[in-house]
Coordinates of C-alpha atoms and ligand atoms in Angstrom, one line a residue:
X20 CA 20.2 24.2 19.3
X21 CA 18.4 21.2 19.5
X22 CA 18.7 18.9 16.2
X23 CA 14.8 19.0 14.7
X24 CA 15.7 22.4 14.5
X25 CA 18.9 22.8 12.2
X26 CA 18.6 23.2 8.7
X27 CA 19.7 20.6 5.8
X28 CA 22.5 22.4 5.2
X29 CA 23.9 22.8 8.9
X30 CA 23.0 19.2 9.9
X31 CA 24.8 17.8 6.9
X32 CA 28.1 19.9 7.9
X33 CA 27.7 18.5 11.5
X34 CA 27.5 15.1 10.2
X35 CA 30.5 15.2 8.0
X36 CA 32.2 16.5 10.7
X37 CA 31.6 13.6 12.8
X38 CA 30.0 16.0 15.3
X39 CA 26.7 14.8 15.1
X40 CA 25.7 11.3 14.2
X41 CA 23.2 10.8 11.6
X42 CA 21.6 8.3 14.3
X43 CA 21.2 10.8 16.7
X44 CA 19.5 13.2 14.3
X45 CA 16.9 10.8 13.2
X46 CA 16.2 9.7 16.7
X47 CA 15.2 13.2 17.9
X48 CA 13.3 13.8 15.2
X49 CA 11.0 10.7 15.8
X50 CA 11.1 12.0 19.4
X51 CA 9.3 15.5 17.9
X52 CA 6.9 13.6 15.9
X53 CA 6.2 11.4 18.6
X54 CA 5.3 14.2 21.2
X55 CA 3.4 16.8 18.6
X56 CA 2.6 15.2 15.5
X57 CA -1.0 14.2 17.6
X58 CA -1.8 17.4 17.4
X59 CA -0.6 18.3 14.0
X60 CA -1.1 15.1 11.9
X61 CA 1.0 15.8 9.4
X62 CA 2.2 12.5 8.9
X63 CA -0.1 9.7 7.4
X64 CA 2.8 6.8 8.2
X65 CA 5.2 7.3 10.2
X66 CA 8.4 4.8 9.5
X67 CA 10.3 4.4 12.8
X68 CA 11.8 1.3 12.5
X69 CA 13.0 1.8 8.8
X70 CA 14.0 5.2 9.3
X71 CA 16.4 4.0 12.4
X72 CA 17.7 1.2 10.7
X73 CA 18.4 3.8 7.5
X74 CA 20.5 6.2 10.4
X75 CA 22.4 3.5 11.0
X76 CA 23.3 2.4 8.0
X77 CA 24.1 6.1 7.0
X78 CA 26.2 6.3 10.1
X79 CA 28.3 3.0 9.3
X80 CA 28.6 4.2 6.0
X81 CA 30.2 7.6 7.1
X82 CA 32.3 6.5 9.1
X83 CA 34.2 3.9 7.4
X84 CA 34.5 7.1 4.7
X85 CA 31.7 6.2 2.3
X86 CA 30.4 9.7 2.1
X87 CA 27.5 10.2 0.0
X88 CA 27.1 14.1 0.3
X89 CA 25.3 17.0 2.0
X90 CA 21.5 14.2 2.3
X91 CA 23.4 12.1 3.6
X92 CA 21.9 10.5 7.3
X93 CA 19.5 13.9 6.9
X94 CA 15.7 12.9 8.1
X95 CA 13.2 13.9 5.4
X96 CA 9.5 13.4 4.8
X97 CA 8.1 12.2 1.7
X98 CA 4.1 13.5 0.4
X99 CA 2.1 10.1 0.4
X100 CA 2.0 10.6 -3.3
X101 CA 5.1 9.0 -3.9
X102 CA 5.6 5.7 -3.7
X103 CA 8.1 3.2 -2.2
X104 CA 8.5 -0.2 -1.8
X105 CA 6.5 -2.2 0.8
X106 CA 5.3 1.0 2.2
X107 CA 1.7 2.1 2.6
X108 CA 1.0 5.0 -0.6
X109 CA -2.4 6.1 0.3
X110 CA -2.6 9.6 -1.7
X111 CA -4.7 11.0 1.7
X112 CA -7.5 8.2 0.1
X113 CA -9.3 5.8 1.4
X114 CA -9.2 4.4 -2.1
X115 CA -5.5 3.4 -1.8
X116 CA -5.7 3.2 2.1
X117 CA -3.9 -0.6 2.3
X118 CA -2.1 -0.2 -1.5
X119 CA 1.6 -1.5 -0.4
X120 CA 3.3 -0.5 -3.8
X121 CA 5.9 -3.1 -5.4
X122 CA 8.7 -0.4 -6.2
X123 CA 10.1 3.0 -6.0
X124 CA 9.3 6.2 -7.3
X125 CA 12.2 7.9 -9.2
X126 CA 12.2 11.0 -6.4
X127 CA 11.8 7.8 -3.6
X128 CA 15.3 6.1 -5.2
X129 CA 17.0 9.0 -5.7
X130 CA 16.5 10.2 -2.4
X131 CA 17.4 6.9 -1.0
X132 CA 20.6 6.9 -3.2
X133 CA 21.4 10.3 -1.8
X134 CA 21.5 8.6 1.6
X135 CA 18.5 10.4 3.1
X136 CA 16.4 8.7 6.2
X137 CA 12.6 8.5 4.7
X138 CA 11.1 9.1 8.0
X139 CA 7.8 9.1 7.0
X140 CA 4.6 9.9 4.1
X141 CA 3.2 13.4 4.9
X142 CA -0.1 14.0 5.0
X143 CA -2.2 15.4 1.9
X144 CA -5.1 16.6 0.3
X145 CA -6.9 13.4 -1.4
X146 CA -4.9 12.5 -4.6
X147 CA -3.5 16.3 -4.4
X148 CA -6.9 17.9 -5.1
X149 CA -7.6 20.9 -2.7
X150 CA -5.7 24.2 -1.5
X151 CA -6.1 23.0 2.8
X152 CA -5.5 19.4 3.2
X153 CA -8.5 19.4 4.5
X154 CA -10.0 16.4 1.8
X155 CA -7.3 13.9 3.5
X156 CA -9.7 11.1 4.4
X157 CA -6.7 10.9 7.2
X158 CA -8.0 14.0 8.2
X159 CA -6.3 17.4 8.4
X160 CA -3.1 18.6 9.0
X161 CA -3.1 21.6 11.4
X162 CA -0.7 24.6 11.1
X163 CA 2.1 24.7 13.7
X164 CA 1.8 28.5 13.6
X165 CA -2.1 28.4 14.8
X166 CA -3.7 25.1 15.3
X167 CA -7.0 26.7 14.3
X168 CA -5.4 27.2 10.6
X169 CA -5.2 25.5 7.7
X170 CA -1.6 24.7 6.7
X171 CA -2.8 24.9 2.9
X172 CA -2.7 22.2 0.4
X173 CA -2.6 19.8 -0.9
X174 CA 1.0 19.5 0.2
X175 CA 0.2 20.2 3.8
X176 CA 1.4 17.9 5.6
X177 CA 4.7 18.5 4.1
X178 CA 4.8 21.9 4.6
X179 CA 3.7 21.7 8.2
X180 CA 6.3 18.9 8.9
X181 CA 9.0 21.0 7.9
X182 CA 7.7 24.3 9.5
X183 CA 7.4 22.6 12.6
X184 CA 10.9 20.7 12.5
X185 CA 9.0 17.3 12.5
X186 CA 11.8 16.4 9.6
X187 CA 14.6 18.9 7.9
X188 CA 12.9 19.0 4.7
X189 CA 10.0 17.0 2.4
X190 CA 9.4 16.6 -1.2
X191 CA 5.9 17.5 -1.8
X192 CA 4.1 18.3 -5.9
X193 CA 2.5 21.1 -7.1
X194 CA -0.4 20.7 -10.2
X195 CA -1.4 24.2 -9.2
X196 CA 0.3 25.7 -6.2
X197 CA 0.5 22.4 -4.3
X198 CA 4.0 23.0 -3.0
X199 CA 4.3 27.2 -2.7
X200 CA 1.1 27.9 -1.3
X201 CA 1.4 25.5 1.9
X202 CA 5.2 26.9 1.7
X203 CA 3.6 30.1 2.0
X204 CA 1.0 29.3 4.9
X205 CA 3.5 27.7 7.3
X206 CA 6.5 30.1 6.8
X207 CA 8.9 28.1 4.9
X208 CA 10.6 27.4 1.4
X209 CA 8.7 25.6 -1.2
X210 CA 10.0 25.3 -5.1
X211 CA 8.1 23.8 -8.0
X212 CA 11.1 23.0 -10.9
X213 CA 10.3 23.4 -14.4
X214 CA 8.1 20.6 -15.6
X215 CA 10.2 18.0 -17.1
X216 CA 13.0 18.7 -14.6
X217 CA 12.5 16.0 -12.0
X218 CA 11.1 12.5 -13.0
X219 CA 7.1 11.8 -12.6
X220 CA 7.6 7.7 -12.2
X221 CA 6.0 6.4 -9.3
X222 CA 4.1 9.9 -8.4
X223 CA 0.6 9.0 -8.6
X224 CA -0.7 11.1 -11.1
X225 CA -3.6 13.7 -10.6
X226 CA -3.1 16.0 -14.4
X227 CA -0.3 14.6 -15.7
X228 CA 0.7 17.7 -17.7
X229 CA 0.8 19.9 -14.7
X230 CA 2.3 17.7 -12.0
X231 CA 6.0 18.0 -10.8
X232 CA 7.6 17.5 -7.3
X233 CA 9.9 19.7 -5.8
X234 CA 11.0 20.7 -2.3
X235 CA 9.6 21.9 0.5
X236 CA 12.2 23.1 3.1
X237 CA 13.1 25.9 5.7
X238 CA 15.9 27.1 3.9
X239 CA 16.9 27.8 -0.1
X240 CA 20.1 26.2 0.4
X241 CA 18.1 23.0 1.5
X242 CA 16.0 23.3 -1.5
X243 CA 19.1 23.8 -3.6
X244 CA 20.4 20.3 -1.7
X245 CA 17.4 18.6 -2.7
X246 CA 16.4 19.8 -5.9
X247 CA 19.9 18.7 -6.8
X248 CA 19.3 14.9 -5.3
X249 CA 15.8 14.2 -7.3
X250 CA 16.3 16.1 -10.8
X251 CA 17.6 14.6 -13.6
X252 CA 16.6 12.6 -16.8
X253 CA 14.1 9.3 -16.4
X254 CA 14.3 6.8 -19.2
X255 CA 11.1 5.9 -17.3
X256 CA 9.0 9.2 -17.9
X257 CA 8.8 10.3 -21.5
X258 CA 7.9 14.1 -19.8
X259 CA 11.4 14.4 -18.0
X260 CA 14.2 16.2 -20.2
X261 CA 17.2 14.9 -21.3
X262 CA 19.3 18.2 -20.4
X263 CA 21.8 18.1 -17.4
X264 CA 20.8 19.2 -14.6
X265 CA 23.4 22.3 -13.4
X266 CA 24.5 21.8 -9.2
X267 CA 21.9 24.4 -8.1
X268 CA 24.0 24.8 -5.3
X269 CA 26.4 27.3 -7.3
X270 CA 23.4 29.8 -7.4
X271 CA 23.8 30.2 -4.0
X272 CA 24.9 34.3 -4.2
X273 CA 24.3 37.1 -3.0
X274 CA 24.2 40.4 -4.4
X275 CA 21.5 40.9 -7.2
X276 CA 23.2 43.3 -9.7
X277 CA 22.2 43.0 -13.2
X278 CA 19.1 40.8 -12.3
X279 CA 16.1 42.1 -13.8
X280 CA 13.1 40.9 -11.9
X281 CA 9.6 41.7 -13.7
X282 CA 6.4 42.2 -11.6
X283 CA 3.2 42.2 -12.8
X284 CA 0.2 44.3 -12.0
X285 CA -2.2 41.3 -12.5
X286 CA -0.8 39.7 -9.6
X287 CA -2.0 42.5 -7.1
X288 CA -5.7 41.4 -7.1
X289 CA -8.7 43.6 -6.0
X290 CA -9.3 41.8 -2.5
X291 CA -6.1 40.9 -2.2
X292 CA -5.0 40.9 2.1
X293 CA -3.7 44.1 2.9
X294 CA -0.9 42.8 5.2
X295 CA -0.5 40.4 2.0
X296 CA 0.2 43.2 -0.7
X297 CA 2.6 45.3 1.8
X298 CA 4.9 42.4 2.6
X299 CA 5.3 41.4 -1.1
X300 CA 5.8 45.5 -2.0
X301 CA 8.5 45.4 0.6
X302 CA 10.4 42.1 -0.3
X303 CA 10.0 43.3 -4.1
X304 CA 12.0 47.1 -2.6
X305 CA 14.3 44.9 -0.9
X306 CA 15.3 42.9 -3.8
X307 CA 15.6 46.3 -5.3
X308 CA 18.0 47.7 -2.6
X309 CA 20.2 44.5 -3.1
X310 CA 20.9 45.4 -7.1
X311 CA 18.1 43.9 -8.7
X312 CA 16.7 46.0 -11.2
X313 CA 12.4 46.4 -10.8
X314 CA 10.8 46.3 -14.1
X315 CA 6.9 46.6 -14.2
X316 CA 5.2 43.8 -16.6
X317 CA 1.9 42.5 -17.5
X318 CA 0.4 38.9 -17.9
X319 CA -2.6 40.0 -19.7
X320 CA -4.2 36.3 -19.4
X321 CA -3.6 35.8 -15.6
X322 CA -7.7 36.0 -15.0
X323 CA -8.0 33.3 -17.4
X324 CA -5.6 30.8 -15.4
X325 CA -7.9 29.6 -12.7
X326 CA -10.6 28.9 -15.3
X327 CA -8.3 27.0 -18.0
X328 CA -7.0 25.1 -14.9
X329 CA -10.7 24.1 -13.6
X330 CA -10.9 22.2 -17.2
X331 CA -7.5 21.1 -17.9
X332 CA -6.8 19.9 -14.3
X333 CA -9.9 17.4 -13.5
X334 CA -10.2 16.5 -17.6
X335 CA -6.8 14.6 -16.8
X336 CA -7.8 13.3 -13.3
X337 CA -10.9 12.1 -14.5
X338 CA -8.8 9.6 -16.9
X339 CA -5.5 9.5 -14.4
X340 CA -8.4 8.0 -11.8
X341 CA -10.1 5.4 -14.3
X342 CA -7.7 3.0 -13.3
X343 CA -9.1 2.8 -9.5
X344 CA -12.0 0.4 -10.1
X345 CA -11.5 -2.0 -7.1
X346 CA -9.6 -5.1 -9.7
X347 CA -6.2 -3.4 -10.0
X348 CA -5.4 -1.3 -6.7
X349 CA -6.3 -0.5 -3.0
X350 CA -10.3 -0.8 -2.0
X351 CA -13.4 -2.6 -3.1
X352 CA -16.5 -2.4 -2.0
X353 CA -18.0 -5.7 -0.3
X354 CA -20.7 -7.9 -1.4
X355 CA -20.9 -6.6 -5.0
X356 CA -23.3 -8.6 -6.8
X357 CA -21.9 -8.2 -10.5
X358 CA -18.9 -6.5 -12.2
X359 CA -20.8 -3.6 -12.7
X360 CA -22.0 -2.7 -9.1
X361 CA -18.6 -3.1 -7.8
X362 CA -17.3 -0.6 -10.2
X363 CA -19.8 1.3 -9.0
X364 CA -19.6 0.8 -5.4
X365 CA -15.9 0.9 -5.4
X366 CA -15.6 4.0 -6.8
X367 CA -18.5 5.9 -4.3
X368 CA -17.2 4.6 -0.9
X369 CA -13.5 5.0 -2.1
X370 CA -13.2 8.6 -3.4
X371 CA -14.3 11.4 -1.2
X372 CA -16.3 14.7 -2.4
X373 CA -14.0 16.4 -4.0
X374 CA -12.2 13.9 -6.1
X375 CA -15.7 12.9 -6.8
X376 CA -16.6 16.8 -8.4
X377 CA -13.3 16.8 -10.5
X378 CA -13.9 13.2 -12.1
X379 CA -17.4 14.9 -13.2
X380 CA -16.1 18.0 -14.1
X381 CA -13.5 15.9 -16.4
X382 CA -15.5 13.5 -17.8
X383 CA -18.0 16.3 -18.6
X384 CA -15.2 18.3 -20.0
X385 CA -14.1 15.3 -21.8
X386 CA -17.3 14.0 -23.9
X387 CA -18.2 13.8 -27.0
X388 CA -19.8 17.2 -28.1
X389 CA -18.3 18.8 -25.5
X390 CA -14.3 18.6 -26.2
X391 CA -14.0 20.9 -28.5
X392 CA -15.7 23.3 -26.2
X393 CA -13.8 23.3 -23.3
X394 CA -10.6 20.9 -23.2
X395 CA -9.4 22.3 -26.5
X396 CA -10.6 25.8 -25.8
X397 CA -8.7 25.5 -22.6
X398 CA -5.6 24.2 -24.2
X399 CA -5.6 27.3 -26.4
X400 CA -5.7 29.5 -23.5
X401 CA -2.9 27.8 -21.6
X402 CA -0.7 28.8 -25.2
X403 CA -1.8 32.5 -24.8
X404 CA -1.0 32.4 -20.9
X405 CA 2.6 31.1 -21.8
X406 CA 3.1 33.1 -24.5
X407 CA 2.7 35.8 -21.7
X408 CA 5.4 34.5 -20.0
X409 CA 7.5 34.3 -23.4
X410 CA 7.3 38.0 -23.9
X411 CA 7.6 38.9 -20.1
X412 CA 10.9 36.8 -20.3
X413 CA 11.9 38.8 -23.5
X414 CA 12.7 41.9 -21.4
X415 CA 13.3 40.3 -17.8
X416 CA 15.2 37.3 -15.9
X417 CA 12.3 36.7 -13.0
X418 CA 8.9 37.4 -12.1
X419 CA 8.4 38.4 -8.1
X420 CA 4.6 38.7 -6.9
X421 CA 3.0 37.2 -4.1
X422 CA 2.1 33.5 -3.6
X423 CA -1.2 33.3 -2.6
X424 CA -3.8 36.5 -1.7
X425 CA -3.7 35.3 1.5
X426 CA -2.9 33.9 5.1
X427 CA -3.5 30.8 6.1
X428 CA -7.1 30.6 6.4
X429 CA -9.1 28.5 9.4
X430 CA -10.6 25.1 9.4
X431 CA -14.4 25.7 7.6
X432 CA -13.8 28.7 6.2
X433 CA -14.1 27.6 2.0
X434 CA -14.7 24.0 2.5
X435 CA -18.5 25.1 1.4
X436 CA -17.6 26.5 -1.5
X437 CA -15.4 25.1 -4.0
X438 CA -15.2 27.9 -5.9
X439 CA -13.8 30.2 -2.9
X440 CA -11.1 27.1 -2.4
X441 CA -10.1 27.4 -6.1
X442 CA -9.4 31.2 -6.0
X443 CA -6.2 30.5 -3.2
X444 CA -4.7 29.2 -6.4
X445 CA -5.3 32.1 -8.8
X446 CA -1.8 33.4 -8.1
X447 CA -0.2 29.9 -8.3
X448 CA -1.6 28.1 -11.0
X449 CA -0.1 30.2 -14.5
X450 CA 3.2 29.2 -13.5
X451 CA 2.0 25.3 -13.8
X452 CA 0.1 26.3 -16.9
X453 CA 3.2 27.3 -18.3
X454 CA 5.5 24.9 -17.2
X455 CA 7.9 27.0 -15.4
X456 CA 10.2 26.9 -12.0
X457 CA 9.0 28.9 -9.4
X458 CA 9.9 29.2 -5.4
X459 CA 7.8 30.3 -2.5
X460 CA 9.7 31.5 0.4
X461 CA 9.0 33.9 3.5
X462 CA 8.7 37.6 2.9
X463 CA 6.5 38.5 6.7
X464 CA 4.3 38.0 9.1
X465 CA 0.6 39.1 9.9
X466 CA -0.1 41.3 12.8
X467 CA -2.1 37.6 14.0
X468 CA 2.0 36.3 13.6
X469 CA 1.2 34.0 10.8
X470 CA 3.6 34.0 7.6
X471 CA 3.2 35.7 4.4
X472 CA 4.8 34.2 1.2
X473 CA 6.6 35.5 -2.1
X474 CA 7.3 33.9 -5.2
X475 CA 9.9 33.8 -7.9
X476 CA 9.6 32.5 -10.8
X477 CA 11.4 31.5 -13.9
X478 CA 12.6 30.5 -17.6
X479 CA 11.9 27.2 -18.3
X480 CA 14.8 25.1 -16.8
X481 CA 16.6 28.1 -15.4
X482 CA 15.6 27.2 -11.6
X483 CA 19.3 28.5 -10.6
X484 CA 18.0 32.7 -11.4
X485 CA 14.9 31.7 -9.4
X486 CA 17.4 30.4 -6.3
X487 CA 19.9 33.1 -6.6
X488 CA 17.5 35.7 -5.8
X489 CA 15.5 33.5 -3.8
X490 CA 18.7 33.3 -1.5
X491 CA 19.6 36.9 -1.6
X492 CA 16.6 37.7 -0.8
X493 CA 16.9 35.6 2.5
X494 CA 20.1 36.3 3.7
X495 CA 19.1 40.0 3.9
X496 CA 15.2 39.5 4.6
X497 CA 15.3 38.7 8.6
X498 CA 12.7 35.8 8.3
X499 CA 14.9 32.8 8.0
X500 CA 14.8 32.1 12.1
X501 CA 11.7 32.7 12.8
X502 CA 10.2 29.3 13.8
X503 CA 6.2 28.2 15.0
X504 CA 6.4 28.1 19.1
X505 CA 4.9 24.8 19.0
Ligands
LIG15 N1 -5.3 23.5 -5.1 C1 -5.2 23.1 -6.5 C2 -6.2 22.0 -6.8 O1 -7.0 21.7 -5.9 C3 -3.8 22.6 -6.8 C4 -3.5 21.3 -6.2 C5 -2.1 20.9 -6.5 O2 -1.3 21.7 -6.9 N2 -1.9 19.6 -6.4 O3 -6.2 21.4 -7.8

């Protein structure tokens, strides 16, 4: 097989066999970028130089017995929202287009302590806001399984990277569906953790209550690899736990005896895609014939998710984005002729449309007279759409329904109407409402050949339930092999 193509998992027991050279790896996967990534643009920088120089030093390191584990020498991608040192973080903005950030993000470090090869910062919807990539000011990322398609968002270019072997796995967020809905569009694994599990310093913020990073990946075990690398307790982020983080790896069983996996009605929407509904209805029979036990529920407050999120979401970006106002990062606008009109003229050439809508959507949100209104009233809701959850959790371990109502939809199709792009999040966003783990991975294909996604999701901080049938579920499923032919 050719090396772009292995999984985490198989690359990293080739490399601690000495049977592939961490070197080698890299090099063909800048090979892969350089021959398709023109077409697919899922990469905003690509760090060819850096990302050798890591291989090397991964592959000195090995070999004089200096083993750092399964990342070790493994290519990934990093979502532009991260930063690192000396590296371009542009958020898919023009706004932070030539920002060269002075440190590391936790995930960034703990992924370079881990041994990984950053190869490069993945494409994005601008600062994370949209459900295509499509608002990238770097422009879009195309999906490897029909260049005509979105790849979803905002976590695109991730999502597409890894679909199309153009790195062995990326760390994308999700606010709202970020990570599992791309995971979903381009056929591979995508988990948001709990929120609180992995460390928010040096992830430029968008809502800083929903936010969290998590894999993206073609395989569970590679998310279980990952997730294990960038989770843990940040003195550095007052939101990140102080519990332990278990070795994820360990839920890595089969057999699903005992589990009891809820699915709710809600999630089946009127309009939902036919192929959509069947796929999930026969992953859910699957999961079934593997032990689990199937246990109808109901999220009574799921139609109220998208809505609470529409308020809660851009009332936080609206103050997250204060801070670009052409003194402290990235862009100003030229030949401002007081304080005032740069502000101004900063902040309308830098932001694009949509990050534009959401700042006046918060700020609305946000004002005086109007608080109480909607932030608050929205805050109340997201306690009744968790308290859902609470109950659901009461009689069940897991929640399976589909990702998104959808398949990857084509370039155009919603970017009209922001309402129709807010509705591929409807069966996405509760789970960030709530704060809880939840994993996207491949449960089909369309009769067009493009993927179809299911989710699982969990207790708060029990992400190893949400991989153990996530894993059973693939090892029986048939999916896991099927690759783009790009
Ligand atoms: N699509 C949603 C939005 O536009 C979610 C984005 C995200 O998860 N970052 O806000």
């Amino acid at each position: 097989m050719e090396l772009p193509f292995l999984s985490i998992g198989e690359a990293s027991r080739l490399i601690k066999k000495k049977e592939i050279s961490p070197k080698e790896l890299t090099e063909s996967v800048l090979d892969r970028i350089s021959k398709l990534d023109g077409k697919l643009n899922s990469y905003i920088t690509v760090m060819a130089e850096k990302a050798c120089d890591a291989a090397k030093r991964a592959e000195e390191e090995i070999s004089s017995g200096a083993y750092r584990g399964p990342l070790h020498g493994i290519p990934l991608g990093l979502k532009d929202i991260f930063v690192m040192k000396g590296v371009p973080a542009t958020c898919g903005s023009k706004m932070l287009e030539n920002f060269f950030p002075p440190y590391d993000a936790t995930v960034t470090k703990k992924i370079l302590d881990a041994g990984a090869v950053i190869i490069g910062k993945n494409n994005m919807d601008e600062f994370a806001m949209g459900s295509s990539t499509e608002t990238s000011y770097f422009g879009p990322t195309k999906n490897p399984w029909d260049i005509e398609r979105v790849p979803g968002g905002s976590s695109g270019g991730s999502a597409a990277a890894t679909a199309a072997s153009l790195c062995l796995g990326s760390v994308g967020t999700d606010t709202g569906g970020s990570i599992r809905q791309p995971a979903s569009f381009c056929g591979v694994v995508g988990m948001k953790p709990t929120y609180g599990r992995v460390s928010r310093f040096g992830m430029i913020a968008f809502a800083s209550s929903l936010d969290q990073a998590g894999p993206i990946t073609k395989t569970v075990e590679d998310t279980a690899l990952i997730l294990n690398a960038i989770s843990g307790h940040d003195p550095r982020d007052s939101t990140c736990v102080n519990t332990p983080a278990p070795d994820f790896t360990l839920s890595l069983k089969d057999g699903l005896k005992g589990v009891k996996v809820g699915v709710p009605g809600e999630y089946f929407i009127p309009g939902m895609d036919k192929e959509v509904e069947e796929a999930a209805k026969k992953a859910i029979a699957l999961v079934g014939d593997l032990g689990g036990e199937i246990i109808g529920i109901s999220l009574p407050h799921t139609e109220y998710a998208v809505l609470t999120y529409y308020i809660i979401a851009p009332s936080e970006a609206s103050s997250n984005l204060a801070r670009y106002d052409g003194v402290k990062y990235g862009f100003r606008a030229a030949d401002a002729g007081t304080l005032r009109d740069m502000y101004f003229r900063t902040r309308a050439e830098g932001f694009g449309d949509e990050v534009k809508r959401r700042i006046m959507l918060g700020t609305y949100a946000l004002s005086a007279g109007y608080y109480d209104a909607y932030y608050l009233k929205a805050q109340r809701v997201r306690t009744l759409i968790k308290r859902d959850f609470d109950e659901a959790f009461e009689k069940v371990d897991v929640i399976m329904a589909p990702t998104a109502p959808e398949v990857a939809f084509r370039f155009g199709e919603k970017t009209g109407d922001p309402i129709k792009m807010y509705l591929s999040d409807v069966l996405t966003i509760p789970c960030n409402i709530a704060g809880l783990p939840g994993i996207s991975i491949p449960c089909g294909f369309s009769t067009d050949g493009l993927p179809i996604g299911i989710q699982v999701l969990g207790k708060p901080f029990d992400e190893g339930s949400v991989i153990h049938v996530a894993h059973a579920y693939e090892q029986h499923a048939g999916w896991k092999e099927r690759r783009p032919g790009i």
